[in-house]
mmCIF file of C-alpha atoms in Angstrom:
data_model
loop_
_atom_site.group_PDB
_atom_site.id
_atom_site.type_symbol
_atom_site.label_atom_id
_atom_site.label_comp_id
_atom_site.label_asym_id
_atom_site.label_seq_id
_atom_site.Cartn_x
_atom_site.Cartn_y
_atom_site.Cartn_z
ATOM 1 C CA MET A 1 14.567 -14.488 -25.292
ATOM 2 C CA THR A 2 12.892 -15.912 -22.250
ATOM 3 C CA ASP A 3 11.557 -13.501 -19.324
ATOM 4 C CA ASN A 4 14.392 -15.175 -17.295
ATOM 5 C CA THR A 5 16.938 -14.658 -19.751
ATOM 6 C CA GLN A 6 16.003 -10.743 -20.274
ATOM 7 C CA THR A 7 15.843 -10.225 -16.660
ATOM 8 C CA ARG A 8 19.033 -11.788 -16.124
ATOM 9 C CA SER A 9 20.387 -9.556 -18.835
ATOM 10 C CA GLU A 10 18.856 -6.356 -17.518
ATOM 11 C CA THR A 11 20.375 -6.879 -14.128
ATOM 12 C CA LEU A 12 24.153 -7.551 -15.552
ATOM 13 C CA ARG A 13 23.622 -4.578 -17.636
ATOM 14 C CA GLU A 14 22.972 -2.456 -14.365
ATOM 15 C CA GLN A 15 26.041 -4.344 -12.751
ATOM 16 C CA ILE A 16 28.271 -3.688 -15.644
ATOM 17 C CA GLU A 17 26.796 0.430 -15.969
ATOM 18 C CA GLU A 18 27.574 0.615 -12.260
ATOM 19 C CA MET A 19 31.102 -0.622 -12.951
ATOM 20 C CA ILE A 20 31.644 2.069 -15.642
ATOM 21 C CA ALA A 21 30.158 4.556 -13.412
ATOM 22 C CA VAL A 22 32.654 4.027 -10.637
ATOM 23 C CA GLY A 23 35.477 3.551 -12.684
ATOM 24 C CA THR A 24 36.236 -0.322 -12.039
ATOM 25 C CA LEU A 25 35.844 -0.307 -16.003
ATOM 26 C CA LYS A 26 37.491 2.645 -17.790
ATOM 27 C CA PRO A 27 36.739 4.448 -20.712
ATOM 28 C CA GLY A 28 38.347 2.693 -23.721
ATOM 29 C CA GLN A 29 38.801 -0.625 -21.879
ATOM 30 C CA HIS A 30 37.923 -3.666 -23.717
ATOM 31 C CA LEU A 31 35.072 -5.904 -22.442
ATOM 32 C CA ASP A 32 35.787 -9.276 -22.939
ATOM 33 C CA GLU A 33 32.388 -11.394 -22.717
ATOM 34 C CA THR A 34 33.938 -14.750 -21.491
ATOM 35 C CA VAL A 35 35.851 -12.639 -18.406
ATOM 36 C CA LEU A 36 32.488 -11.047 -17.514
ATOM 37 C CA ALA A 37 30.439 -14.291 -17.622
ATOM 38 C CA GLU A 38 33.068 -15.633 -15.227
ATOM 39 C CA ARG A 39 32.854 -12.772 -13.155
ATOM 40 C CA PHE A 40 28.972 -12.860 -12.818
ATOM 41 C CA GLY A 41 28.667 -16.700 -13.081
ATOM 42 C CA VAL A 42 26.465 -16.606 -16.105
ATOM 43 C CA SER A 43 26.738 -17.476 -19.728
ATOM 44 C CA ARG A 44 28.143 -15.351 -22.371
ATOM 45 C CA THR A 45 24.305 -15.007 -23.861
ATOM 46 C CA PRO A 46 22.982 -12.535 -20.968
ATOM 47 C CA ILE A 47 26.495 -10.372 -21.078
ATOM 48 C CA ARG A 48 26.137 -10.219 -24.789
ATOM 49 C CA GLU A 49 22.566 -9.046 -24.411
ATOM 50 C CA ALA A 50 23.764 -6.674 -21.496
ATOM 51 C CA LEU A 51 26.484 -5.273 -23.499
ATOM 52 C CA ILE A 52 23.691 -4.564 -26.617
ATOM 53 C CA GLN A 53 21.900 -2.646 -24.230
ATOM 54 C CA LEU A 54 24.484 -0.689 -22.979
ATOM 55 C CA ALA A 55 25.479 0.295 -26.783
ATOM 56 C CA SER A 56 21.744 1.199 -27.268
ATOM 57 C CA MET A 57 22.522 3.883 -24.361
ATOM 58 C CA GLY A 58 25.967 5.104 -25.906
ATOM 59 C CA ILE A 59 27.654 3.654 -22.701
ATOM 60 C CA VAL A 60 29.399 0.865 -24.670
ATOM 61 C CA VAL A 61 30.777 1.036 -28.090
ATOM 62 C CA ILE A 62 30.277 -2.620 -29.997
ATOM 63 C CA ARG A 63 33.152 -2.762 -32.744
ATOM 64 C CA PRO A 64 32.477 -5.491 -35.592
ATOM 65 C CA ARG A 65 34.938 -8.394 -35.149
ATOM 66 C CA ARG A 66 36.787 -6.727 -32.299
ATOM 67 C CA GLY A 67 34.332 -6.892 -29.543
ATOM 68 C CA ALA A 68 33.115 -4.295 -26.800
ATOM 69 C CA ILE A 69 34.869 -1.307 -25.341
ATOM 70 C CA VAL A 70 33.769 1.126 -22.833
ATOM 71 C CA ALA A 71 32.598 4.202 -24.562
ATOM 72 C CA GLU A 72 35.264 7.218 -24.642
ATOM 73 C CA ILE A 73 34.315 10.550 -24.798
ATOM 74 C CA GLY A 74 36.695 13.233 -26.153
ATOM 75 C CA PRO A 75 36.988 16.822 -24.492
ATOM 76 C CA GLN A 76 35.075 18.568 -27.277
ATOM 77 C CA GLN A 77 32.024 16.327 -27.209
ATOM 78 C CA LEU A 78 32.477 16.275 -23.503
ATOM 79 C CA ILE A 79 31.859 19.990 -23.380
ATOM 80 C CA GLU A 80 29.044 19.738 -25.983
ATOM 81 C CA MET A 81 27.242 17.140 -23.526
ATOM 82 C CA PHE A 82 27.703 19.037 -20.552
ATOM 83 C CA GLU A 83 26.366 22.049 -22.307
ATOM 84 C CA VAL A 84 23.187 20.288 -23.407
ATOM 85 C CA MET A 85 22.906 18.554 -19.820
ATOM 86 C CA ALA A 86 22.995 22.050 -18.147
ATOM 87 C CA GLU A 87 20.004 23.094 -20.264
ATOM 88 C CA LEU A 88 18.256 20.246 -19.834
ATOM 89 C CA GLU A 89 18.506 20.654 -15.844
ATOM 90 C CA ALA A 90 17.682 24.304 -16.311
ATOM 91 C CA MET A 91 14.469 23.396 -17.929
ATOM 92 C CA CYS A 92 13.707 21.106 -15.355
ATOM 93 C CA ALA A 93 14.516 23.414 -12.653
ATOM 94 C CA ARG A 94 12.363 26.255 -14.259
ATOM 95 C CA LEU A 95 9.205 24.012 -14.455
ATOM 96 C CA ALA A 96 9.816 22.297 -11.298
ATOM 97 C CA ALA A 97 9.763 25.774 -9.497
ATOM 98 C CA ARG A 98 6.308 26.203 -10.945
ATOM 99 C CA ARG A 99 4.781 22.728 -10.577
ATOM 100 C CA MET A 100 6.348 21.102 -7.560
ATOM 101 C CA SER A 101 3.956 20.612 -4.419
ATOM 102 C CA PRO A 102 4.744 21.394 -0.912
ATOM 103 C CA VAL A 103 5.004 17.819 -0.121
ATOM 104 C CA GLU A 104 7.538 17.554 -3.112
ATOM 105 C CA HIS A 105 9.304 20.599 -1.809
ATOM 106 C CA ALA A 106 9.679 18.564 1.158
ATOM 107 C CA VAL A 107 11.045 15.557 -0.277
ATOM 108 C CA LEU A 108 13.460 17.825 -2.233
ATOM 109 C CA MET A 109 14.972 19.279 1.146
ATOM 110 C CA ALA A 110 15.200 15.801 2.515
ATOM 111 C CA THR A 111 17.341 14.572 -0.533
ATOM 112 C CA HIS A 112 19.313 17.787 -0.159
ATOM 113 C CA LEU A 113 20.038 17.078 3.538
ATOM 114 C CA ALA A 114 20.898 13.888 2.621
ATOM 115 C CA CYS A 115 23.854 14.987 0.838
ATOM 116 C CA LYS A 116 25.036 16.531 3.974
ATOM 117 C CA GLN A 117 26.627 13.636 5.935
ATOM 118 C CA ALA A 118 28.479 12.532 2.837
ATOM 119 C CA ARG A 119 29.832 16.242 2.532
ATOM 120 C CA ASP A 120 30.974 16.159 5.967
ATOM 121 C CA ASP A 121 32.923 13.066 5.733
ATOM 122 C CA ALA A 122 34.604 14.233 2.708
ATOM 123 C CA ASP A 123 33.311 11.036 0.971
ATOM 124 C CA SER A 124 32.973 11.903 -2.725
ATOM 125 C CA ASP A 125 31.549 8.357 -3.958
ATOM 126 C CA ALA A 126 28.924 8.446 -1.195
ATOM 127 C CA TYR A 127 28.053 12.095 -2.445
ATOM 128 C CA PHE A 128 28.094 10.905 -5.936
ATOM 129 C CA TYR A 129 24.950 8.525 -5.353
ATOM 130 C CA LYS A 130 23.395 10.962 -3.032
ATOM 131 C CA ASN A 131 23.869 13.863 -5.611
ATOM 132 C CA GLU A 132 22.182 11.820 -8.089
ATOM 133 C CA GLU A 133 18.819 11.442 -6.192
ATOM 134 C CA PHE A 134 18.974 14.830 -5.704
ATOM 135 C CA HIS A 135 18.830 15.749 -9.302
ATOM 136 C CA GLN A 136 16.352 13.237 -10.236
ATOM 137 C CA GLN A 137 14.131 14.746 -7.928
ATOM 138 C CA ILE A 138 14.351 17.853 -9.903
ATOM 139 C CA TYR A 139 13.630 16.001 -13.175
ATOM 140 C CA ILE A 140 10.480 14.394 -11.539
ATOM 141 C CA GLY A 141 9.452 17.688 -10.116
ATOM 142 C CA SER A 142 9.341 19.250 -13.675
ATOM 143 C CA LYS A 143 6.250 17.034 -14.364
ATOM 144 C CA ASN A 144 7.270 16.651 -17.856
ATOM 145 C CA THR A 145 8.016 12.844 -18.511
ATOM 146 C CA PHE A 146 9.566 13.388 -21.831
ATOM 147 C CA LEU A 147 12.169 16.321 -20.755
ATOM 148 C CA GLU A 148 12.782 13.542 -17.472
ATOM 149 C CA GLU A 149 13.544 10.830 -19.695
ATOM 150 C CA GLN A 150 15.948 12.779 -21.513
ATOM 151 C CA ALA A 151 17.591 14.365 -18.534
ATOM 152 C CA ARG A 152 18.084 10.758 -17.079
ATOM 153 C CA ALA A 153 19.333 9.331 -20.306
ATOM 154 C CA LEU A 154 22.127 11.900 -20.626
ATOM 155 C CA GLN A 155 22.811 11.691 -16.818
ATOM 156 C CA ARG A 156 23.524 8.023 -17.150
ATOM 157 C CA ARG A 157 25.883 8.808 -20.069
ATOM 158 C CA LEU A 158 27.676 11.258 -18.451
ATOM 159 C CA ARG A 159 27.787 9.403 -14.759
ATOM 160 C CA PRO A 160 31.707 8.394 -14.878
ATOM 161 C CA TYR A 161 32.679 12.145 -15.714
ATOM 162 C CA ARG A 162 30.152 13.804 -13.121
ATOM 163 C CA ARG A 163 31.715 11.450 -10.511
ATOM 164 C CA LEU A 164 34.957 12.333 -11.502
ATOM 165 C CA GLN A 165 34.028 16.162 -10.977
ATOM 166 C CA LEU A 166 33.436 15.476 -7.227
ATOM 167 C CA ARG A 167 36.916 14.122 -6.664
ATOM 168 C CA VAL A 168 38.202 17.690 -7.455
ATOM 169 C CA ARG A 169 39.239 19.510 -4.012
ATOM 170 C CA ASN A 170 36.329 21.485 -2.551
ATOM 171 C CA ARG A 171 34.083 20.560 -5.588
ATOM 172 C CA VAL A 172 31.503 18.433 -2.852
ATOM 173 C CA THR A 173 31.494 21.245 -0.500
ATOM 174 C CA ALA A 174 30.837 23.771 -3.558
ATOM 175 C CA SER A 175 28.251 21.231 -5.066
ATOM 176 C CA PHE A 176 26.229 21.070 -1.917
ATOM 177 C CA GLU A 177 26.417 24.921 -1.267
ATOM 178 C CA GLU A 178 24.970 25.430 -4.974
ATOM 179 C CA HIS A 179 22.195 22.613 -4.271
ATOM 180 C CA GLY A 180 20.955 24.825 -1.214
ATOM 181 C CA ALA A 181 20.474 27.638 -3.560
ATOM 182 C CA VAL A 182 18.780 25.736 -6.136
ATOM 183 C CA VAL A 183 16.510 24.017 -3.431
ATOM 184 C CA ASP A 184 15.583 28.025 -2.213
ATOM 185 C CA ALA A 185 14.839 29.131 -5.480
ATOM 186 C CA ILE A 186 12.656 26.238 -6.432
ATOM 187 C CA ILE A 187 10.408 26.404 -3.194
ATOM 188 C CA GLU A 188 10.094 30.227 -3.586
ATOM 189 C CA GLY A 189 8.890 29.686 -7.228
ATOM 190 C CA LYS A 190 11.464 31.596 -8.701
ATOM 191 C CA GLY A 191 11.736 29.792 -11.801
ATOM 192 C CA ASP A 192 14.311 31.765 -13.766
ATOM 193 C CA LEU A 193 16.569 32.246 -11.102
ATOM 194 C CA ALA A 194 16.438 28.041 -10.150
ATOM 195 C CA ALA A 195 16.927 27.420 -14.180
ATOM 196 C CA GLU A 196 20.105 29.585 -14.152
ATOM 197 C CA LEU A 197 21.687 28.328 -10.640
ATOM 198 C CA LEU A 198 21.079 25.050 -11.977
ATOM 199 C CA ARG A 199 22.713 25.713 -15.405
ATOM 200 C CA GLN A 200 25.841 27.061 -13.887
ATOM 201 C CA HIS A 201 26.173 24.216 -11.242
ATOM 202 C CA ILE A 202 25.998 22.024 -14.229
ATOM 203 C CA MET A 203 28.505 23.905 -16.824
ATOM 204 C CA ILE A 204 31.817 22.769 -16.986
ATOM 205 C CA GLN A 205 34.369 25.712 -18.342
ATOM 206 C CA GLY A 206 37.542 27.371 -17.381
ATOM 207 C CA GLN A 207 39.021 25.847 -14.492
ATOM 208 C CA ARG A 208 36.466 23.137 -13.515
ATOM 209 C CA PHE A 209 37.040 21.826 -17.195
ATOM 210 C CA SER A 210 40.803 21.877 -16.773
ATOM 211 C CA ASP A 211 40.354 19.907 -13.477
ATOM 212 C CA LEU A 212 38.199 17.320 -15.291
ATOM 213 C CA VAL A 213 40.695 16.845 -17.596
ATOM 214 C CA ALA A 214 43.493 16.306 -15.387
ATOM 215 C CA SER A 215 41.181 13.861 -13.619
ATOM 216 C CA LEU A 216 40.607 11.763 -16.838
ATOM 217 C CA SER A 217 44.767 11.881 -17.442
ATOM 218 C CA ALA A 218 44.871 10.398 -14.002
ATOM 219 C CA LEU A 219 42.304 7.620 -14.681
ATOM 220 C CA ALA A 220 44.185 6.772 -17.882
ATOM 221 C CA SER A 221 47.560 6.325 -16.203
ATOM 222 C CA GLU A 222 46.119 4.015 -13.798
ATOM 223 C CA ALA A 223 44.755 1.846 -16.585
#
């Protein structure tokens, strides 16, 4: 594969991944290589390479002789993945509270405040992107490259579901307030508190899980 083909397939992977994250392509939906090639104005070869890359990330499932579909995550697996995500982020927060510099504290605060406009506008989709940047600053702040990579990988797999969560009534406002408490704990160097706050921020259980399942059902009915 030439460098140009590889670059093109990586760009396509990012574009298809974004379509999945924002719900344009839904869980379980068939991914027709010809349709995607026409959509992006390319041949099927870079599309196929992009789908293989997405399959290696768990975002797409390639079925022999039946083509690719957007990966579906069942309710039980979703709970388990969010449990792991919560622990990974808690570890990041604990380490960030110990290791982030004052300059990095300022960047984290600025990223948090950048979420405010989306919250004030009640724009859950805009908040989704700002929210990702906020969490990624904490991953970086852990100063543990392996942990950062694992957190980013799982965050990417859960992107469509984290986005759906934010569409639940009042979730954006609650999320922003929870972020504020996490920022304070990190800046004050309170690692255990930061870890517990971020763990609870990520965990889905009880009403939050019911709301997410209802959102998934509504999404399926639109397909």
